[in-house]
Short mmCIF file of C-alpha atoms in Angstrom, two decimals:
data_model
loop_
_atom_site.label_atom_id
_atom_site.label_comp_id
_atom_site.label_asym_id
_atom_site.label_seq_id
_atom_site.Cartn_x
_atom_site.Cartn_y
_atom_site.Cartn_z
CA UNK Y 4 13.37 0.91 12.58
CA UNK Y 5 13.37 -2.40 14.70
CA UNK Y 6 10.45 -1.26 17.14
CA UNK Y 7 8.49 -0.13 13.96
CA UNK Y 8 8.93 -3.90 12.67
CA UNK Y 9 7.83 -5.24 15.65
CA UNK Y 10 5.03 -3.27 16.10
CA UNK Y 11 3.97 -3.92 13.20
CA UNK Y 12 4.93 -7.86 13.80
CA UNK Y 13 1.91 -7.32 16.75
CA UNK Y 14 -0.82 -6.10 14.69
CA UNK Y 15 -0.80 -9.58 12.06
CA UNK Y 16 -4.30 -11.52 13.06
CA UNK Y 17 -2.62 -14.91 12.29
CA UNK Y 18 -5.24 -14.96 9.69
CA UNK Y 19 -6.14 -19.01 8.99
CA UNK Y 20 -6.64 -18.16 5.68
CA UNK Y 21 -4.23 -15.83 4.72
CA UNK Y 22 -4.83 -13.76 1.82
CA UNK Y 23 -1.93 -11.21 2.21
CA UNK Y 24 0.36 -15.30 1.21
CA UNK Y 25 -2.61 -15.10 -1.97
CA UNK Y 26 -1.48 -11.49 -3.06
CA UNK Y 27 2.03 -12.23 -3.00
CA UNK Y 28 2.77 -13.38 -6.72
CA UNK Y 29 5.54 -16.06 -5.21
CA UNK Y 30 3.73 -16.76 -2.15
CA UNK Y 31 5.70 -16.06 0.42
CA UNK Y 32 4.39 -17.77 4.03
CA UNK Y 33 4.16 -14.52 5.18
CA UNK Y 34 2.38 -15.32 8.34
CA UNK Y 35 5.37 -18.22 9.22
CA UNK Y 36 7.30 -15.31 8.36
CA UNK Y 37 6.15 -13.29 11.54
CA UNK Y 38 5.36 -15.95 13.79
CA UNK Y 39 9.41 -17.05 14.22
CA UNK Y 40 10.64 -13.57 13.79
CA UNK Y 41 7.98 -12.66 17.36
CA UNK Y 42 9.11 -15.42 18.64
CA UNK Y 43 13.23 -15.07 18.11
CA UNK Y 44 13.40 -17.12 15.19
CA UNK Y 45 14.68 -14.55 12.87
CA UNK Y 46 17.26 -16.62 11.16
CA UNK Y 47 15.00 -19.60 10.70
CA UNK Y 48 12.44 -16.18 8.61
CA UNK Y 49 15.10 -15.09 6.92
CA UNK Y 50 16.25 -19.14 5.28
CA UNK Y 51 12.59 -19.26 4.83
CA UNK Y 52 12.66 -16.00 2.73
CA UNK Y 53 15.40 -16.97 0.96
CA UNK Y 54 14.93 -20.27 0.13
CA UNK Y 55 11.21 -19.15 -0.88
CA UNK Y 56 12.51 -16.11 -2.92
CA UNK Y 57 16.39 -15.51 -3.64
CA UNK Y 58 15.64 -11.75 -4.39
CA UNK Y 59 13.65 -10.78 -1.08
CA UNK Y 60 16.02 -8.07 0.09
CA UNK Y 61 14.94 -6.65 -3.61
CA UNK Y 62 11.23 -7.24 -3.57
CA UNK Y 63 11.13 -6.15 -0.22
CA UNK Y 64 12.23 -3.09 -1.26
CA UNK Y 65 10.99 -2.84 -5.04
CA UNK Y 66 7.50 -4.99 -5.18
CA UNK Y 67 4.03 -3.19 -5.83
CA UNK Y 68 3.13 -3.95 -1.97
CA UNK Y 69 -0.17 -2.29 -1.95
CA UNK Y 70 -1.45 -4.01 -4.96
CA UNK Y 71 -0.24 -7.09 -3.04
CA UNK Y 72 0.46 -8.29 0.27
CA UNK Y 73 -0.48 -5.91 2.03
CA UNK Y 74 -2.95 -4.54 -0.55
CA UNK Y 75 -4.21 -7.93 0.39
CA UNK Y 76 -4.16 -8.20 4.09
CA UNK Y 77 -7.33 -7.95 6.76
CA UNK Y 78 -6.29 -5.05 8.50
CA UNK Y 79 -6.24 -2.61 5.36
CA UNK Y 80 -10.03 -3.23 5.12
CA UNK Y 81 -10.68 -0.79 7.72
CA UNK Y 82 -7.85 0.85 8.38
CA UNK Y 83 -4.10 0.24 7.47
CA UNK Y 84 -2.44 -2.62 6.64
CA UNK Y 85 0.77 -4.58 8.26
CA UNK Y 86 3.68 -3.34 6.71
CA UNK Y 87 4.62 -6.35 5.54
CA UNK Y 88 7.16 -5.02 3.57
CA UNK Y 89 8.87 -3.87 6.25
CA UNK Y 90 9.17 -6.99 7.93
CA UNK Y 91 10.07 -8.64 4.82
CA UNK Y 92 13.28 -6.58 4.59
CA UNK Y 93 14.12 -5.73 7.86
CA UNK Y 94 14.58 -9.90 8.24
CA UNK Y 95 16.14 -10.29 4.76
CA UNK Y 96 18.86 -7.43 5.05
CA UNK Y 97 19.41 -8.43 8.64
CA UNK Y 98 20.70 -11.77 8.28
CA UNK Y 99 21.79 -12.17 4.56
CA UNK Y 100 25.19 -12.19 4.63
CA UNK Y 101 24.78 -14.97 7.96
CA UNK Y 102 22.40 -17.70 5.81
CA UNK Y 103 24.02 -20.47 5.01
CA UNK Y 104 23.64 -21.46 1.29
CA UNK Y 105 23.57 -25.06 0.89
CA UNK Y 106 25.17 -26.76 -2.26
CA UNK Y 107 25.26 -30.16 -3.54
CA UNK Y 108 28.71 -31.46 -4.82
CA UNK Y 109 29.48 -30.56 -7.74
CA UNK Y 110 27.31 -33.07 -10.46
CA UNK Y 111 30.01 -32.81 -13.84
CA UNK Y 112 27.55 -30.62 -15.21
CA UNK Y 113 28.04 -27.19 -16.69
CA UNK Y 114 25.18 -24.38 -16.92
CA UNK Y 115 25.34 -21.26 -19.17
CA UNK Y 116 23.39 -18.13 -18.15
CA UNK Y 117 22.93 -15.47 -20.49
CA UNK Y 118 21.79 -11.96 -17.74
CA UNK Y 119 22.54 -11.53 -14.87
CA UNK Y 120 19.37 -9.41 -14.07
CA UNK Y 121 16.98 -10.96 -11.64
CA UNK Y 122 15.49 -13.98 -13.52
CA UNK Y 123 19.30 -15.12 -14.88
CA UNK Y 124 20.66 -14.37 -10.70
CA UNK Y 125 17.31 -16.50 -9.35
CA UNK Y 126 18.35 -19.78 -12.14
CA UNK Y 127 21.77 -19.32 -11.66
CA UNK Y 128 21.40 -19.61 -7.43
CA UNK Y 129 18.89 -22.42 -7.72
CA UNK Y 130 20.53 -24.34 -9.65
CA UNK Y 131 24.10 -23.89 -8.84
CA UNK Y 132 22.69 -25.31 -5.16
CA UNK Y 133 21.85 -28.19 -6.84
CA UNK Y 134 25.60 -28.88 -8.14
CA UNK Y 135 25.54 -27.52 -11.30
CA UNK Y 136 28.46 -25.24 -12.07
CA UNK Y 137 27.15 -22.01 -13.06
CA UNK Y 138 29.06 -19.27 -15.88
CA UNK Y 139 26.73 -15.88 -16.25
CA UNK Y 140 27.29 -13.97 -19.12
CA UNK Y 141 26.67 -10.34 -18.80
CA UNK Y 142 27.05 -6.97 -21.31
CA UNK Y 143 27.33 -4.74 -18.73
CA UNK Y 144 30.25 -4.66 -15.85
CA UNK Y 145 28.74 -5.71 -12.90
CA UNK Y 146 25.86 -7.54 -11.62
CA UNK Y 147 22.17 -6.91 -11.74
CA UNK Y 148 20.69 -5.89 -15.15
CA UNK Y 149 17.81 -3.97 -14.41
CA UNK Y 150 18.25 -3.32 -10.93
CA UNK Y 151 21.12 -1.95 -11.56
CA UNK Y 152 20.48 -0.21 -14.29
CA UNK Y 153 16.92 0.44 -14.62
CA UNK Y 154 15.84 0.68 -11.22
CA UNK Y 155 17.11 4.08 -9.04
CA UNK Y 156 19.76 4.28 -6.20
CA UNK Y 157 16.96 6.09 -3.72
CA UNK Y 158 14.78 2.99 -4.34
CA UNK Y 159 17.60 0.37 -4.83
CA UNK Y 160 20.68 0.80 -3.29
CA UNK Y 161 23.95 -1.14 -5.55
CA UNK Y 162 25.29 -1.90 -2.42
CA UNK Y 163 22.62 -4.61 -1.63
CA UNK Y 164 23.44 -5.96 -5.54
CA UNK Y 165 27.26 -6.27 -4.29
CA UNK Y 166 26.70 -8.02 -1.28
CA UNK Y 167 24.29 -10.46 -4.49
CA UNK Y 168 27.42 -10.70 -6.48
CA UNK Y 169 29.65 -11.95 -2.82
CA UNK Y 170 27.29 -14.74 -1.85
CA UNK Y 171 27.28 -15.61 -5.56
CA UNK Y 172 30.60 -16.27 -5.50
CA UNK Y 173 30.45 -17.80 -2.46
CA UNK Y 174 28.39 -20.20 -4.31
CA UNK Y 175 30.75 -20.90 -6.95
CA UNK Y 176 28.89 -19.12 -9.70
CA UNK Y 177 31.23 -17.89 -11.88
CA UNK Y 178 31.00 -13.77 -13.16
CA UNK Y 179 32.20 -12.75 -16.67
CA UNK Y 180 31.22 -8.88 -17.53
CA UNK Y 181 31.12 -7.10 -20.38
CA UNK Y 182 30.58 -9.79 -22.99
CA UNK Y 183 27.46 -10.56 -25.40
CA UNK Y 184 26.73 -14.17 -26.25
CA UNK Y 185 25.40 -12.87 -29.81
CA UNK Y 186 27.78 -11.07 -30.89
CA UNK Y 187 31.25 -13.09 -31.73
CA UNK Y 188 30.40 -15.91 -29.19
CA UNK Y 189 27.05 -17.74 -30.11
CA UNK Y 190 24.62 -20.04 -28.09
CA UNK Y 191 26.11 -22.98 -29.69
CA UNK Y 192 29.54 -22.07 -29.59
CA UNK Y 193 28.69 -22.39 -25.61
CA UNK Y 194 27.34 -26.19 -26.14
CA UNK Y 195 30.46 -26.97 -28.20
CA UNK Y 196 32.30 -26.03 -25.28
CA UNK Y 197 30.24 -28.77 -23.27
CA UNK Y 198 27.62 -26.49 -21.38
CA UNK Y 199 24.49 -28.99 -21.07
CA UNK Y 200 21.94 -26.30 -20.90
CA UNK Y 201 21.44 -22.99 -21.53
CA UNK Y 202 19.38 -20.28 -20.17
CA UNK Y 203 18.52 -17.22 -21.88
CA UNK Y 204 18.17 -14.23 -18.77
CA UNK Y 205 18.71 -10.62 -21.46
CA UNK Y 206 15.68 -8.97 -20.09
CA UNK Y 207 14.08 -6.02 -22.11
CA UNK Y 208 16.25 -3.44 -23.07
CA UNK Y 209 15.41 -2.11 -26.37
CA UNK Y 210 12.72 0.97 -26.03
CA UNK Y 211 9.26 1.25 -27.78
CA UNK Y 212 9.11 4.20 -30.08
CA UNK Y 213 6.66 6.99 -29.77
CA UNK Y 214 6.63 7.26 -33.85
CA UNK Y 215 6.40 10.90 -33.57
CA UNK Y 216 8.69 13.28 -35.20
CA UNK Y 217 11.10 14.83 -33.49
CA UNK Y 218 12.19 11.45 -31.43
CA UNK Y 219 15.65 11.51 -32.49
CA UNK Y 220 16.83 14.73 -31.80
CA UNK Y 221 19.51 15.62 -28.83
CA UNK Y 222 17.17 16.71 -26.16
CA UNK Y 223 15.36 13.27 -25.53
CA UNK Y 224 16.01 10.09 -24.77
CA UNK Y 225 14.23 6.94 -23.66
CA UNK Y 226 13.76 5.78 -19.49
CA UNK Y 227 15.74 3.12 -19.88
CA UNK Y 228 18.80 4.84 -21.59
CA UNK Y 229 19.05 7.44 -18.83
CA UNK Y 230 18.46 5.45 -16.02
CA UNK Y 231 20.87 3.14 -16.91
CA UNK Y 232 23.21 6.43 -16.35
CA UNK Y 233 21.46 9.70 -15.44
CA UNK Y 234 24.84 12.15 -14.94
CA UNK Y 235 25.14 11.62 -18.84
CA UNK Y 236 22.66 13.72 -19.55
CA UNK Y 237 21.55 17.31 -19.38
CA UNK Y 238 18.44 17.68 -19.11
CA UNK Y 239 17.96 21.31 -17.76
CA UNK Y 240 14.98 22.61 -15.84
CA UNK Y 241 12.34 21.57 -17.31
CA UNK Y 242 11.70 18.27 -18.43
CA UNK Y 243 8.61 15.73 -19.85
CA UNK Y 244 8.02 12.73 -18.80
CA UNK Y 245 5.95 10.74 -21.73
CA UNK Y 246 4.53 7.69 -20.10
CA UNK Y 247 3.17 6.90 -16.38
CA UNK Y 248 4.37 3.47 -15.23
CA UNK Y 249 7.10 3.03 -12.45
CA UNK Y 250 10.25 3.88 -15.26
CA UNK Y 251 8.60 6.86 -15.76
CA UNK Y 252 8.24 7.90 -11.94
CA UNK Y 253 11.71 6.29 -11.52
CA UNK Y 254 13.05 9.08 -14.35
CA UNK Y 255 11.11 12.09 -12.87
CA UNK Y 256 12.41 11.46 -9.57
CA UNK Y 257 16.04 11.25 -10.97
CA UNK Y 258 15.62 14.49 -12.96
CA UNK Y 259 14.49 16.18 -9.89
CA UNK Y 260 17.92 15.30 -7.95
CA UNK Y 261 20.03 15.84 -10.53
CA UNK Y 262 18.92 19.59 -11.27
CA UNK Y 263 15.35 19.95 -12.65
CA UNK Y 264 12.77 22.56 -11.60
CA UNK Y 265 10.03 21.24 -13.22
CA UNK Y 266 9.01 17.42 -14.48
CA UNK Y 267 5.78 17.05 -15.77
CA UNK Y 268 5.01 13.66 -16.21
CA UNK Y 269 2.07 13.50 -18.84
CA UNK Y 270 -0.30 10.17 -18.97
CA UNK Y 271 -2.72 9.02 -22.14
CA UNK Y 272 -5.12 7.89 -19.97
CA UNK Y 273 -6.83 9.83 -17.04
CA UNK Y 274 -4.76 7.49 -14.49
CA UNK Y 275 -1.23 6.75 -14.25
CA UNK Y 276 -0.36 2.87 -14.62
CA UNK Y 277 2.45 3.63 -11.85
CA UNK Y 278 1.83 1.91 -8.31
CA UNK Y 279 0.03 4.53 -6.08
CA UNK Y 280 2.80 4.72 -3.49
CA UNK Y 281 5.19 5.74 -6.06
CA UNK Y 282 2.70 7.76 -7.47
CA UNK Y 283 2.78 9.82 -3.97
CA UNK Y 284 6.23 9.56 -3.81
CA UNK Y 285 6.78 11.76 -7.34
CA UNK Y 286 4.24 14.17 -5.98
CA UNK Y 287 5.77 14.36 -3.23
CA UNK Y 288 9.20 15.19 -5.24
CA UNK Y 289 7.18 18.04 -6.92
CA UNK Y 290 6.57 16.18 -9.43
CA UNK Y 291 3.49 17.68 -11.78
CA UNK Y 292 1.07 15.45 -13.62
CA UNK Y 293 -1.23 16.03 -16.84
CA UNK Y 294 -3.57 13.06 -18.08
CA UNK Y 295 -5.36 12.93 -21.42
CA UNK Y 296 -2.42 14.00 -23.10
CA UNK Y 297 -0.77 12.56 -25.62
CA UNK Y 298 2.51 13.50 -27.92
CA UNK Y 299 2.01 14.79 -31.22
CA UNK Y 300 5.65 16.25 -31.47
CA UNK Y 301 9.24 17.31 -30.12
CA UNK Y 302 10.64 20.22 -30.61
CA UNK Y 303 14.03 21.67 -30.20
CA UNK Y 304 12.43 23.68 -26.80
CA UNK Y 305 9.03 22.37 -26.19
CA UNK Y 306 7.10 19.57 -26.72
CA UNK Y 307 3.58 19.05 -29.02
CA UNK Y 308 0.26 17.70 -26.43
CA UNK Y 309 -2.99 17.11 -27.78
CA UNK Y 310 -5.88 16.17 -25.10
CA UNK Y 311 -7.35 13.06 -25.14
CA UNK Y 312 -10.64 11.76 -24.95
CA UNK Y 313 -12.18 7.92 -24.86
CA UNK Y 314 -15.87 6.70 -25.56
CA UNK Y 315 -17.93 4.05 -23.46
CA UNK Y 316 -15.70 1.57 -25.05
CA UNK Y 317 -12.45 2.82 -24.29
CA UNK Y 318 -11.51 3.59 -27.80
CA UNK Y 319 -8.82 6.98 -27.56
CA UNK Y 320 -10.16 9.87 -29.88
CA UNK Y 321 -6.22 12.43 -30.18
CA UNK Y 322 -7.74 16.48 -30.77
CA UNK Y 323 -5.16 16.99 -33.03
CA UNK Y 324 -6.76 20.51 -33.72
CA UNK Y 325 -6.80 21.92 -30.01
CA UNK Y 326 -3.27 20.65 -29.92
CA UNK Y 327 -0.56 23.50 -27.60
CA UNK Y 328 2.77 23.51 -27.41
CA UNK Y 329 4.53 23.03 -24.50
CA UNK Y 330 8.11 24.62 -24.03
CA UNK Y 331 10.46 22.11 -22.06
CA UNK Y 332 14.24 21.62 -21.98
CA UNK Y 333 14.51 17.72 -22.26
CA UNK Y 334 11.65 15.28 -22.74
CA UNK Y 335 11.91 11.11 -21.74
CA UNK Y 336 9.96 9.31 -23.03
CA UNK Y 337 8.95 6.11 -20.74
CA UNK Y 338 6.33 3.67 -22.68
CA UNK Y 339 7.60 0.13 -22.26
CA UNK Y 340 10.87 -1.64 -23.73
CA UNK Y 341 11.12 -5.01 -25.44
CA UNK Y 342 13.73 -7.01 -26.01
CA UNK Y 343 16.67 -7.23 -28.02
CA UNK Y 344 17.40 -9.41 -30.72
CA UNK Y 345 21.04 -10.12 -31.18
CA UNK Y 346 20.83 -13.86 -29.79
CA UNK Y 347 17.84 -14.33 -32.21
CA UNK Y 348 19.92 -12.90 -35.17
CA UNK Y 349 23.24 -14.99 -34.37
CA UNK Y 350 21.11 -18.15 -33.03
CA UNK Y 351 18.70 -18.74 -36.15
CA UNK Y 352 16.72 -21.68 -34.24
CA UNK Y 353 15.24 -19.14 -31.58
CA UNK Y 354 12.07 -17.83 -32.96
CA UNK Y 355 10.48 -14.01 -31.11
CA UNK Y 356 7.13 -14.81 -30.99
CA UNK Y 357 4.29 -12.05 -32.18
CA UNK Y 358 4.89 -9.54 -29.22
CA UNK Y 359 8.50 -9.63 -30.32
CA UNK Y 360 9.54 -11.82 -27.23
CA UNK Y 361 11.26 -14.87 -27.32
CA UNK Y 362 8.30 -17.97 -27.91
CA UNK Y 363 8.56 -20.84 -24.93
CA UNK Y 364 6.81 -23.90 -24.57
CA UNK Y 365 5.06 -24.21 -21.04
CA UNK Y 366 8.50 -25.67 -19.67
CA UNK Y 367 10.25 -22.53 -20.77
CA UNK Y 368 12.26 -23.99 -23.60
CA UNK Y 369 12.75 -21.94 -26.27
CA UNK Y 370 12.71 -23.42 -29.90
CA UNK Y 371 16.47 -24.20 -29.34
CA UNK Y 372 16.28 -27.75 -27.44
CA UNK Y 373 18.36 -26.88 -24.28
CA UNK Y 374 17.84 -24.13 -24.40
CA UNK Y 375 15.33 -21.79 -21.43
CA UNK Y 376 14.22 -18.56 -20.75
CA UNK Y 377 12.47 -16.62 -18.93
CA UNK Y 378 11.17 -13.48 -17.22
CA UNK Y 379 11.35 -9.87 -19.54
CA UNK Y 380 12.90 -11.57 -22.45
CA UNK Y 381 9.64 -13.86 -22.37
CA UNK Y 382 7.11 -11.33 -21.17
CA UNK Y 383 8.47 -7.74 -22.02
CA UNK Y 384 8.88 -5.58 -19.52
CA UNK Y 385 7.39 -7.05 -16.46
CA UNK Y 386 8.86 -7.38 -12.39
CA UNK Y 387 11.29 -8.94 -10.17
CA UNK Y 388 9.07 -10.71 -8.57
CA UNK Y 389 7.35 -11.99 -11.45
CA UNK Y 390 10.67 -13.02 -13.36
CA UNK Y 391 11.78 -14.70 -10.12
CA UNK Y 392 8.75 -16.64 -9.87
CA UNK Y 393 8.36 -17.97 -13.16
CA UNK Y 394 12.67 -18.79 -13.06
CA UNK Y 395 11.94 -21.15 -9.86
CA UNK Y 396 9.64 -23.79 -11.94
CA UNK Y 397 11.83 -23.11 -14.84
CA UNK Y 398 14.96 -23.91 -12.93
CA UNK Y 399 13.15 -27.57 -11.58
CA UNK Y 400 12.27 -27.83 -15.56
CA UNK Y 401 16.53 -27.22 -16.69
CA UNK Y 402 17.48 -29.40 -13.90
CA UNK Y 403 14.59 -32.28 -15.66
CA UNK Y 404 16.14 -31.76 -18.99
CA UNK Y 405 20.03 -32.10 -17.64
CA UNK Y 406 18.86 -35.34 -15.92
CA UNK Y 407 16.80 -36.69 -18.86
CA UNK Y 408 13.82 -36.81 -16.91
CA UNK Y 409 11.63 -33.03 -19.04
CA UNK Y 410 9.40 -35.29 -21.50
#
């Protein structure tokens, strides 16, 4: 691995105007990372990566690099781009436990972070380093959110998240698992206990429905639920996946690993929304693809699919008269997710927008004073790096708010 990483680092042209950095959603200084590695200053490179992106290891594994850093690499115009993700992963993974986490003295202020996913972890790390006492409230048993319960272990090993939990403990961050804010405890209760600010990063865990007959049958699961614990499902040999994003690829590849012999992804359009790499991996695993197909009904041992056509304006037509019944043992629906509304139901000052996500202003503050939010609970289901990037700015705004400096 080290030889490959060095070979790739030596291919970097150190461009004066690095397109790779422009393509990175969090603006990672990729040329500097590679320069430091080549000059045998790998620890400095790791510190730079962590300070820019506390979830650098995770992003090096799960980002859509083909569309981001590697997709913008000059080398890729006429050949193969530099394998930036491998370089970042090698540096971040090798040095993670050795990075010295700087932390200011406790400033007397406490912050509640609701949700232990990518947004919540980012906020917790950044504010803890600034001297705030942080408690993460998580409805599940372990830290990680969608990274642990929505991404398969073969893409993101659980051990990586366990290592993050240990480092957060070193920063003095408290973790309260199996505890849902919005049930017996409200956000107002947190303020009553002396928290100066609250961050909501609860993600998007409520699956969108197809609204077709048979969706409640026992041979059906939503991808976000299936990926949470695939071992509790009996999927049989023939599985249909409805939807074609990265979560659908994760579900399809997981089904293959859990014994399914025939897994077919059905895409409504003529292309799949997932990243090219994930599609290629799925095909390599044996997953089949059917394009321009729309489900009409789920039955006990089959699914009814109809062809879809699009006119020049992109308007679709489902040809129900040409529908066919396709035998299958199990159906996994993966057509995105939206946030649950537990918090909004409990704390009426919070407001949802027309998309069903939390309404926030330009500072990330919700309609409830002192309560901030980012990540999927605000944007809908997006990427890890997108959640981290926005959360960095919101950490600054929360800091200003608690210091009385936010307009």
